[in-house]
Coordinates of C-alpha atoms in Angstrom, one line a residue:
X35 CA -18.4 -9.5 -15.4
X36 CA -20.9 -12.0 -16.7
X37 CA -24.2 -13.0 -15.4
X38 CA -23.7 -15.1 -13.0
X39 CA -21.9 -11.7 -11.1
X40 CA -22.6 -11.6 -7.4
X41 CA -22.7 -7.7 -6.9
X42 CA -21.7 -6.2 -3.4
X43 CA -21.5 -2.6 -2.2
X44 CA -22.8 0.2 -4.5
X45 CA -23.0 -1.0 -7.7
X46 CA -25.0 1.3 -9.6
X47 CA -24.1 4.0 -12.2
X48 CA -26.1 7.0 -12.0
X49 CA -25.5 9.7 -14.5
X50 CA -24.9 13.1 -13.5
X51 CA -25.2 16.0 -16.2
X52 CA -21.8 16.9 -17.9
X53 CA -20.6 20.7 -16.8
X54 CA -22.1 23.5 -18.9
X55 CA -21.5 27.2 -19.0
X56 CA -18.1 28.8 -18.4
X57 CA -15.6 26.9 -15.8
X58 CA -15.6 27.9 -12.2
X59 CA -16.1 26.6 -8.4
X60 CA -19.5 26.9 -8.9
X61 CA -20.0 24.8 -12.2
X62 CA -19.0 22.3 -9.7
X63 CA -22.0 22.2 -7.8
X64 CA -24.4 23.3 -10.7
X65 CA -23.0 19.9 -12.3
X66 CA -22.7 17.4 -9.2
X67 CA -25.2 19.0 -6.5
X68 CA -24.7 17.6 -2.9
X69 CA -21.7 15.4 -3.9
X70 CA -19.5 19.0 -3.8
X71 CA -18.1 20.1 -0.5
X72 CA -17.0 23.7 -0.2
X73 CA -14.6 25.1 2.9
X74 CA -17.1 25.7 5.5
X75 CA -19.9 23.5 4.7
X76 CA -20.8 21.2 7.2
X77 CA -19.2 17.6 6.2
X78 CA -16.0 19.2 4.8
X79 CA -13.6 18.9 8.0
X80 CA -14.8 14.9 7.9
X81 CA -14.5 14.4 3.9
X82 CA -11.1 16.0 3.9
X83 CA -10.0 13.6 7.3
X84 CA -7.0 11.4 6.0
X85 CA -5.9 8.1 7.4
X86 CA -2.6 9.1 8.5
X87 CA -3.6 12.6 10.4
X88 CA 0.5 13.5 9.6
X89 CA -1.1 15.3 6.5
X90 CA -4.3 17.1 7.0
X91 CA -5.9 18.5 3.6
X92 CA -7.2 21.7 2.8
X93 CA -8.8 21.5 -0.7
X94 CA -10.6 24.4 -2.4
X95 CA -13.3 22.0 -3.1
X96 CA -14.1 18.1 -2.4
X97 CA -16.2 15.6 -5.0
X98 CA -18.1 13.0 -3.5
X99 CA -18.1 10.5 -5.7
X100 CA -20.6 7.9 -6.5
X101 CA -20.0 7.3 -10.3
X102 CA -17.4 7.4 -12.8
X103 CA -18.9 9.9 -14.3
X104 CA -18.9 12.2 -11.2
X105 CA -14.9 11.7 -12.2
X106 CA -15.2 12.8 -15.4
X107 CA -17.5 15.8 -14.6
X108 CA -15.2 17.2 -11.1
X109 CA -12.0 16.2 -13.7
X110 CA -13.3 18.2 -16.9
X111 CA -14.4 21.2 -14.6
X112 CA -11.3 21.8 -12.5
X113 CA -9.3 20.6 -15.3
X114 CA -10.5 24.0 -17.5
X115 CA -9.4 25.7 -14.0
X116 CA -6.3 24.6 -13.7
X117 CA -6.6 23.3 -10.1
X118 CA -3.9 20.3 -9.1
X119 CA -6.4 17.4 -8.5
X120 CA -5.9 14.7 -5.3
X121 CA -7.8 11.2 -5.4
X122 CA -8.2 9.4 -2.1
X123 CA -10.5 6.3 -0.3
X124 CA -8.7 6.0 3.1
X125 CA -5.6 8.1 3.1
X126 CA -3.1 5.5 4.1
X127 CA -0.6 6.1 1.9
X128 CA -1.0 9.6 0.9
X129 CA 2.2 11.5 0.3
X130 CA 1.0 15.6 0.0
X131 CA -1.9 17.9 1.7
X132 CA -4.1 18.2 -1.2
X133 CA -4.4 21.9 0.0
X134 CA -5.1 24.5 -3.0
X135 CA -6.5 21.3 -4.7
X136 CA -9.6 19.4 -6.4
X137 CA -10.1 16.4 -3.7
X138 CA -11.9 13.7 -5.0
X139 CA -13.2 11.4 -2.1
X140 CA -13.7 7.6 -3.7
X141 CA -15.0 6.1 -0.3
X142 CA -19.1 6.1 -1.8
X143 CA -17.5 4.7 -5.2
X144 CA -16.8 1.1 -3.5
X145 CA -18.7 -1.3 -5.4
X146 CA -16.8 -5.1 -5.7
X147 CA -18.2 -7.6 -8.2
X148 CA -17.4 -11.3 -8.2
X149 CA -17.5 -13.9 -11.8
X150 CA -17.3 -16.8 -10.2
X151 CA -16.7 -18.5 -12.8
X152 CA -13.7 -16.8 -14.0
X153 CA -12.1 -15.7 -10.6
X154 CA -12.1 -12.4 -11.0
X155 CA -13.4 -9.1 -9.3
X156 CA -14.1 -6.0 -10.3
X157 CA -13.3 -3.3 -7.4
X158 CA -14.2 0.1 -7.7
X159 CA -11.9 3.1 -7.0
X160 CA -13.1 3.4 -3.0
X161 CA -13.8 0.3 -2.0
X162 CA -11.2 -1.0 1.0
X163 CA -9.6 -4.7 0.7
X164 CA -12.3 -5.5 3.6
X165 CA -15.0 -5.2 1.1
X166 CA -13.1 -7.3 -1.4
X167 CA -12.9 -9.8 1.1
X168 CA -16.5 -10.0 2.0
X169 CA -17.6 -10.4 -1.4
X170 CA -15.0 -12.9 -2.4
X171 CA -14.9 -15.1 0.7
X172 CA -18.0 -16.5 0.5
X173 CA -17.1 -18.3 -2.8
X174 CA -13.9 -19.5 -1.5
X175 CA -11.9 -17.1 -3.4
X176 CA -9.5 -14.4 -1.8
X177 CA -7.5 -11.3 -3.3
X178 CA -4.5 -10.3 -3.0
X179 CA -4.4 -8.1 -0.2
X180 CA -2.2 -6.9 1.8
X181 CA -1.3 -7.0 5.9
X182 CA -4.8 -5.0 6.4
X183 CA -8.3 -4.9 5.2
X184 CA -8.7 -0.8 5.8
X185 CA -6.4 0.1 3.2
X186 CA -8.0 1.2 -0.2
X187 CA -7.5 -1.5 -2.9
X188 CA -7.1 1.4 -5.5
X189 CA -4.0 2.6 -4.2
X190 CA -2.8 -0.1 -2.9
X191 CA -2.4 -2.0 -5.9
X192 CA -1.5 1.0 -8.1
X193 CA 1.8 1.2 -5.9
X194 CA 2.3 -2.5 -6.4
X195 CA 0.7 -4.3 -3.4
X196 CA 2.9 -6.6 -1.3
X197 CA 0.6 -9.5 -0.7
X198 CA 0.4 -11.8 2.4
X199 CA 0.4 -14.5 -0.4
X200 CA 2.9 -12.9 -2.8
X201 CA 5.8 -15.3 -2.1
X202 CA 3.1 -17.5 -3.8
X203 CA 1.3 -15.0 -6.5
X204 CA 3.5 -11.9 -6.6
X205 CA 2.8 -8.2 -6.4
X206 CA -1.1 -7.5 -6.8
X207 CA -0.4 -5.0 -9.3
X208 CA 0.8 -8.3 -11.5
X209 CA -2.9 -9.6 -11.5
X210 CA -4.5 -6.6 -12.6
X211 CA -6.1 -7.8 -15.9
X212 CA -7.9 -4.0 -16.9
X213 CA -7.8 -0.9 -15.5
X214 CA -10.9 2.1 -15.7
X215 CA -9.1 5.3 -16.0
X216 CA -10.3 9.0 -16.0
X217 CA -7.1 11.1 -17.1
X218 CA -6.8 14.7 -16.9
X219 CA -8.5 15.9 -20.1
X220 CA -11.8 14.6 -17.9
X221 CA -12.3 11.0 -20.4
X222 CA -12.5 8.0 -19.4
X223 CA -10.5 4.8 -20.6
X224 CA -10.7 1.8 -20.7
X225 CA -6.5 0.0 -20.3
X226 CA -5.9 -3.7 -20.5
X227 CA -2.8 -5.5 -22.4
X228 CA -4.6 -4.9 -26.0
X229 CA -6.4 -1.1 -25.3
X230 CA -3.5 1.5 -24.3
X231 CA -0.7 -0.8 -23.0
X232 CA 1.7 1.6 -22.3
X233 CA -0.6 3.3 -19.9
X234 CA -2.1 0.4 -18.6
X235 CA 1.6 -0.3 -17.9
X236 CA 2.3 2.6 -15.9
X237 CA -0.8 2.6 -13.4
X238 CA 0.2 -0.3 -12.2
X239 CA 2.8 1.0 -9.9
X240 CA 2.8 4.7 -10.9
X241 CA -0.2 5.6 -8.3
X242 CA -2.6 8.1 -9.4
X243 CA -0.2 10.4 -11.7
X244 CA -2.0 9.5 -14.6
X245 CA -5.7 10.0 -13.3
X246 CA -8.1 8.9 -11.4
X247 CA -8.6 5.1 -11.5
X248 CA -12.4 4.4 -10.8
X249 CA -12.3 0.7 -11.1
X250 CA -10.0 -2.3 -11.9
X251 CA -10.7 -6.1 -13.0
X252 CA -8.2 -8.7 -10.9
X253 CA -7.6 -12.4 -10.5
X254 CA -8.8 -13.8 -7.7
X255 CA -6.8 -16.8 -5.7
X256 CA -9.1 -20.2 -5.2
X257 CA -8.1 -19.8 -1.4
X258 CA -10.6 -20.5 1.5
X259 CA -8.4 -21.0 4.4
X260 CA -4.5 -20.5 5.4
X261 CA -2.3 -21.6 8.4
X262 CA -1.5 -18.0 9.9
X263 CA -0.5 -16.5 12.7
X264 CA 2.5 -15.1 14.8
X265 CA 5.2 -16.9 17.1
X266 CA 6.7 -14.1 19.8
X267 CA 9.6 -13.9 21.7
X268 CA 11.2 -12.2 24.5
X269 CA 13.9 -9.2 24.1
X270 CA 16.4 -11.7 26.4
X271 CA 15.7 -13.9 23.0
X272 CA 15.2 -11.5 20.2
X273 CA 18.7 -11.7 18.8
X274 CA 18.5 -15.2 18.5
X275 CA 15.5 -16.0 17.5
X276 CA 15.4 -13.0 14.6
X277 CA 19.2 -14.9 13.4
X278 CA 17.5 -18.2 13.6
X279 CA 14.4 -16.3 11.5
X280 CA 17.0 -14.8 8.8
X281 CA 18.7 -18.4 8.3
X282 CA 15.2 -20.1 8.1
X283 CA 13.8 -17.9 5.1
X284 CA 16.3 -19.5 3.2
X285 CA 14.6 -23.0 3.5
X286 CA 11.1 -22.1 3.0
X287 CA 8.8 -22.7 -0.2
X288 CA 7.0 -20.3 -1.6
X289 CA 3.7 -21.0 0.0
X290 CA 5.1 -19.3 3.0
X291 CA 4.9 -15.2 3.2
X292 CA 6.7 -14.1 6.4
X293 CA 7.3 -11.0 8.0
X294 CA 9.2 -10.4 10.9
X295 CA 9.1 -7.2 13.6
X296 CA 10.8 -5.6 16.2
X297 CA 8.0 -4.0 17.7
X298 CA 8.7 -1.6 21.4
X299 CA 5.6 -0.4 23.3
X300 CA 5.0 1.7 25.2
X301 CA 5.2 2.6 28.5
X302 CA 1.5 3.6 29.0
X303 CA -1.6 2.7 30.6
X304 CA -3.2 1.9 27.3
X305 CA -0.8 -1.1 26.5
X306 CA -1.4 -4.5 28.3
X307 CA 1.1 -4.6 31.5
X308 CA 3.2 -7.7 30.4
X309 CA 4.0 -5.5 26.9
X310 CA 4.0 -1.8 28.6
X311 CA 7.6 -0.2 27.9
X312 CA 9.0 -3.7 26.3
X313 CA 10.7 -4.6 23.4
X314 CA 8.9 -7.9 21.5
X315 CA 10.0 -10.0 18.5
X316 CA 7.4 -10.7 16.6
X317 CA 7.4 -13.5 13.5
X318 CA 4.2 -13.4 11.4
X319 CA 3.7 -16.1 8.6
X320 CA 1.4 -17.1 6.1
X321 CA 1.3 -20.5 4.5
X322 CA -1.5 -21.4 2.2
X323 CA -0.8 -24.8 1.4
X324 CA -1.2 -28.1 4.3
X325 CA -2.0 -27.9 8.2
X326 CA 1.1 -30.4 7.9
X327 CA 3.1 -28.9 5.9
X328 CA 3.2 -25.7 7.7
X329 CA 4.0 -27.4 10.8
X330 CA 6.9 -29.5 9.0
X331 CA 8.2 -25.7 7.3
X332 CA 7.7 -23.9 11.1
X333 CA 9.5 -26.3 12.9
X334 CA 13.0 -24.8 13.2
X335 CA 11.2 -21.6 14.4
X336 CA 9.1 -23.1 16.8
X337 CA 12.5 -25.3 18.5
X338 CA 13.4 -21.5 19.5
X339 CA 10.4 -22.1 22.1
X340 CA 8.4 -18.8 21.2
X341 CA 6.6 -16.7 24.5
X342 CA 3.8 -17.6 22.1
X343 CA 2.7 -19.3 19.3
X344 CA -0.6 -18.2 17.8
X345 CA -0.1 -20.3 14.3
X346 CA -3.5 -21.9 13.3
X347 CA -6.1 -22.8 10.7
X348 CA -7.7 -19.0 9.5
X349 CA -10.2 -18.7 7.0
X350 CA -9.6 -15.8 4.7
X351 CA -12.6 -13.5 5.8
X352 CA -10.7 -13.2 9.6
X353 CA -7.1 -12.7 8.1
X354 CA -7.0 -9.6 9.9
X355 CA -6.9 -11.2 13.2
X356 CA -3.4 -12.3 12.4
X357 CA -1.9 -9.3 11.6
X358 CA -3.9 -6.7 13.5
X359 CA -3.2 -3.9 11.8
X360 CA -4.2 -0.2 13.2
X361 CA -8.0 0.2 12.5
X362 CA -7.9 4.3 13.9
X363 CA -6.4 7.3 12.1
X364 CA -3.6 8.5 13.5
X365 CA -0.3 10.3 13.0
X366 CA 2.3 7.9 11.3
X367 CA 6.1 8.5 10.7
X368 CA 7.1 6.0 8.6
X369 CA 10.6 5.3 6.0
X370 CA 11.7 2.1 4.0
X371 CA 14.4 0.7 2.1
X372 CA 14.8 -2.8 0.2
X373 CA 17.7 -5.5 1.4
X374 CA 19.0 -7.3 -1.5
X375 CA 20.6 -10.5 0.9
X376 CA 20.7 -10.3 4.4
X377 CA 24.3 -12.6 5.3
X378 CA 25.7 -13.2 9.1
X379 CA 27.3 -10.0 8.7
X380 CA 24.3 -8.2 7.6
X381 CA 22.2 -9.7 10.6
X382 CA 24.1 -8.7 13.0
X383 CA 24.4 -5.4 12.0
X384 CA 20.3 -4.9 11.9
X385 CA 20.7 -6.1 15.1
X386 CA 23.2 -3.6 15.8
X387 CA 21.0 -1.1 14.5
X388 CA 17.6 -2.1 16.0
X389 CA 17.8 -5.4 18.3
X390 CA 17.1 -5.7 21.9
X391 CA 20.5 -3.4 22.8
X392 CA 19.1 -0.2 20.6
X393 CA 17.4 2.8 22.6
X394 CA 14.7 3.7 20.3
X395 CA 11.2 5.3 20.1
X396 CA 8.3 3.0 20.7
X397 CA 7.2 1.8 17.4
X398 CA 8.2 -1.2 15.1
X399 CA 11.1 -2.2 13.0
X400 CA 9.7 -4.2 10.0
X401 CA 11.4 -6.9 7.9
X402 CA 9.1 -8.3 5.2
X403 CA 10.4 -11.6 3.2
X404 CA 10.2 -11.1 -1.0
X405 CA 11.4 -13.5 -3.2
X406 CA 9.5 -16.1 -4.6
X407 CA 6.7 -14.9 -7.0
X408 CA 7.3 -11.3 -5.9
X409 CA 10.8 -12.0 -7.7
X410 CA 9.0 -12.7 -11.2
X411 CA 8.3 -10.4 -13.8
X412 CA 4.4 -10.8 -14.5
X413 CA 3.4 -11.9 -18.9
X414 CA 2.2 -8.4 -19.2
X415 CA 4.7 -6.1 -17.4
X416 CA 4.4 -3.2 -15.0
X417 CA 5.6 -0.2 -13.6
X418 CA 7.2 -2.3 -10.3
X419 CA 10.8 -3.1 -10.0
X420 CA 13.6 -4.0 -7.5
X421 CA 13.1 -7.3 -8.1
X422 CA 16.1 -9.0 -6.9
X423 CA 15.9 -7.6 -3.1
X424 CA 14.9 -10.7 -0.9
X425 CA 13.8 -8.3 2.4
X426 CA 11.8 -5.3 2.6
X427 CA 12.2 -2.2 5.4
X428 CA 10.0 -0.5 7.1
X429 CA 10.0 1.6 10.0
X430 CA 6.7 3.2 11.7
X431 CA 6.4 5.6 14.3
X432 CA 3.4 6.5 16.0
X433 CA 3.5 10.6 16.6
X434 CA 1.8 11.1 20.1
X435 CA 2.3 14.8 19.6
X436 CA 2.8 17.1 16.4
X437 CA 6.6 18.1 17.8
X438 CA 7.8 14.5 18.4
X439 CA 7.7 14.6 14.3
X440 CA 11.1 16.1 13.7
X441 CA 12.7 14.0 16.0
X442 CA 11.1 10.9 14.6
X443 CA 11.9 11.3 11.3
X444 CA 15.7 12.5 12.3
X445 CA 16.1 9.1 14.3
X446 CA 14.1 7.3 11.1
X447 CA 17.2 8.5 8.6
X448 CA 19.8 8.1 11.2
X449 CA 18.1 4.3 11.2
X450 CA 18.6 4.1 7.5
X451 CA 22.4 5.4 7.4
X452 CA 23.2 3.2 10.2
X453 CA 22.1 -0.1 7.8
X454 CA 22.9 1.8 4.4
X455 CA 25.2 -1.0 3.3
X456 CA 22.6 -3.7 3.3
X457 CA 20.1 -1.5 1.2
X458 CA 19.8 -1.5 -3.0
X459 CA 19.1 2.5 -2.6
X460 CA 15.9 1.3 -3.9
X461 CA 12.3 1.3 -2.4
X462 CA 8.9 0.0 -3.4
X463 CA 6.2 2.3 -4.5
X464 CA 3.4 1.2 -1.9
X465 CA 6.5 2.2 1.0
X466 CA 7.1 5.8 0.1
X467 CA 6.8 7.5 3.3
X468 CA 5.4 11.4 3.8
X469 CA 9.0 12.5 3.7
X470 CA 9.5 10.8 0.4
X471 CA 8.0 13.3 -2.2
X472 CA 11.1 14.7 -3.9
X473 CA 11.5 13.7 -7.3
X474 CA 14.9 12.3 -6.0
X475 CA 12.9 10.1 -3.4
X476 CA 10.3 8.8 -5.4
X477 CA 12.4 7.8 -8.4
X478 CA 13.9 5.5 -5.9
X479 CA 10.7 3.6 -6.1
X480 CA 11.1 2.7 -9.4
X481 CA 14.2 0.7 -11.8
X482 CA 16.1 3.5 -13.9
X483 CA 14.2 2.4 -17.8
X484 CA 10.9 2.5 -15.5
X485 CA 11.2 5.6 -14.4
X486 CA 12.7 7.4 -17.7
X487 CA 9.5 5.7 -19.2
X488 CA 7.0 7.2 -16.5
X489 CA 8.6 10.6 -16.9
X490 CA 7.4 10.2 -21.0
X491 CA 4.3 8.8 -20.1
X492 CA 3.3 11.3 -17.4
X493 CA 4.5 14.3 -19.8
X494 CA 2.0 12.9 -22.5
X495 CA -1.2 11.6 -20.2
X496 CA -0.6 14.7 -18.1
X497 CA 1.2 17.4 -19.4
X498 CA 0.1 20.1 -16.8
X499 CA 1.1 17.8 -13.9
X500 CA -2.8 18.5 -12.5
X501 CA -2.6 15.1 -10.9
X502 CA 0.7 15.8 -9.0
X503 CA -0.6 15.8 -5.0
X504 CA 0.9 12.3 -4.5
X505 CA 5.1 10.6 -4.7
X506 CA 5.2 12.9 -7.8
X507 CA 7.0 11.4 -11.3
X508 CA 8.7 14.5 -12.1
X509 CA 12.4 14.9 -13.9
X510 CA 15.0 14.5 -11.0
X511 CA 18.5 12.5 -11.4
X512 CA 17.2 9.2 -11.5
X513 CA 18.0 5.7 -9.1
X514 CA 20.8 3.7 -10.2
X515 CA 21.5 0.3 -8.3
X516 CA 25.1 0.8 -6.5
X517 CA 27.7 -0.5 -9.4
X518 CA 25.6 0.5 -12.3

């Protein structure tokens, strides 16, 4: 990274001695010491803790890591034993229980290093978007995250990454410039557009099927402030306002990421009492050119007279007080789907399906705006397709209780029929829910030549499938867009 690096976070490298002696559960901890956890011993029921508490692991072991070489040493060992292997920092978007499994825990591994001078960081595999943004904001610069700083950058950009500024600069898996990689024979490589393309390709949107990624090198975006915020409105107005919010997309420039939610809360003490039991339209927006020019390109919103208005000057490092995304674990049912166009027939029947007249679970109904850069195939391509939708889905539950989890999910599909006609049959990588682990499901994440290519990739990087507790590439019949 140069010099004139800034480090943040732990940095160092330490070596740990390579595995010796024949492979078992115990060469683990002859080779890594205190970094192995073992059913029973006394951090194991915290290390094995996921974000979303929907899938609760049970590993045979867990690997602390603090190095890439830990990686290669917990890889090479379990590798020789044949265990599956599970990577995870937070556990947002994890798909499997990594029971029966190697789990290699990346939150100590969460170093971020900033080159000034050439915009760029280097994150390693556990470090969260929040410490990205520390590191970065200082200089003026800002990655590009996504809606929270909690998530894990690692997996967040190896299923794509659907930036609050991507109308602007795309998917963040398009600015990934190299990629550290330990694969399942326990080495560890080094992927950029010259060294392994083809891989280098495929973990940028393929997750973690071809290893464990212990650090990537990204652009980051000379951004220091944006006009952010979120403009409410009433369920008497909701129908209106989210029409109005549909035609208005249309007339925006790209320096303007919008999302916009049906949100119902509630009807419990711990909600605020003008909210409790309520149904609120929520429009969230991001513009990261002029104060003026956001106003100019908010206007037609703002003539709907929002309940509130919240739009203001934000400087990158408080980002997340715009979208205030959950910071607690907790059990998530969640689906998704991609809208290609959204017409006045299309609106109205999302509206149909989940405005102000729908009786639904408390949760929130989620309608992302694409297009723009998102739209644009990056100079050195990757794994993420689905271009040509304008709107993402996505639909999030919150599971009070373990049995409200069946019915959740039952009304989540019912959800999905009921607006099947607007959908490509598509989905994005970063949105596969913990239903969506069939091979059928997942290859819906990808474009048809993507996924034929993955399946080749995966057969040669990881024959065994030992990385397979995550949206699996496996052989299944693969997506084709309706009229292909």
């Amino acid at each position: 990274m140069g010099a004139a690096a800034l480090a943040f976070g732990s940095v160092t490298h330490e070596g740990v001695a390579a595995a010796a002696g024949r492979p078992s559960p115990d060469g683990l901890r002859e080779a890594l010491g205190h970094k192995v956890l073992f059913p029973g011993d006394r951090r194991y029921d915290e290390e094995r803790a996921a974000f979303n508490t929907l899938v609760q692991h049970h590993p045979k072991a867990i690997v602390l890591a603090e190095s890439s070489q830990d990686v290669e040493t917990a890889v090479r060992i379990v590798a020789a034993l044949g265990w599956p292997i599970a990577v995870q920092a937070t556990g947002h978007g994890i798909g499997l229980p990594a029971n029966g499994a190697l789990l290699i825990n990346m939150r100590k591994l969460n170093g971020v290093s900033i080159d000034p001078r050439a915009g760029t960081a280097r994150i390693q595999g556990g470090a969260t978007w929040g410490d990205v943004v520390a590191a970065a904001a200082p200089l003026g610069l800002a990655p590009p995250a996504g809606t929270t700083s909690h998530v894990g950058a690692t997996g967040y950009m190896s299923g794509g990454g659907v930036s609050f500024i991507g109308r602007a600069y795309g998917h963040a898996a398009d600015r990934v410039r190299a990629v550290e990689l330990v694969t399942p024979d326990g080495r560890r490589r080094h992927l950029s557009p010259h060294d392994e393309p083809g891989l280098f390709w495929a973990v940028r949107g393929g997750k973690s099927n071809f290893g464990a990624i212990t650090s990537f090198d990204i652009d980051l975006l000379p951004i220091s402030r944006v006009y952010a915020g979120e403009l409410t409105f009433p369920a008497e107005s909701a129908a209106e306002a989210f029409t109005a919010y549909v035609a208005w997309t249309a007339t925006v420039s790209d320096e303007m990421t919008s999302l916009v939610s049906f949100t119902r809360y509630p009807d419990t003490p711990e909600v605020p009492p003008q909210q409790r039991g309520k149904l609120v339209l929520g429009v969230k927006v991001v513009h990261i050119g002029s104060r003026a020019d956001a106003d100019r390109e908010l206007r037609p919103l703002r003539a709907r007279r929002p309940a509130t208005d919240s739009v203001a000057e934000v400087p990158i490092a408080r980002l997340d007080t715009v979208f205030q995304g959950p910071t607690e674990p907790g059990a998530i049912v969640s689906s998704s789907g991609l809208i290609r166009r959204l017409d006045a027939r299309g609106t109205e029947a999302v509206l149909r399906a989940v405005g102000p007249g729908a009786e639904l679970s408390p949760g929130s109904v989620e309608i992302r705006q694409l297009g723009g850069r998102f739209a644009h195939r990056p100079a050195t391509p990757n794994a993420i397709g689905h271009r040509d939708a304008l709107f993402a889905l996505f639909f999030a539950n919150p599971a009070p209780t373990r049995d409200r989890v069946e019915p959740l999910e039952r009304e989540q599909r019912a959800l999905l029929a009921r607006v099947g006609p607007l959908l490509t049959g598509g989905r994005l990588p970063n949105f596969l829910g913990t239903e969506d682990t069939t091979p059928e499901a997942v290859s819906s994440g990808y474009e048809t030549a993507d996924w034929e290519r993955l399946l080749r990739i995966k057969r040669s990087v990881d024959p065994r499938n030992l990385f397979r507790i995550n949206h699996n590439i496996r052989r299944c019949v693969p997506f084709r867009a309706p009229g292909a």
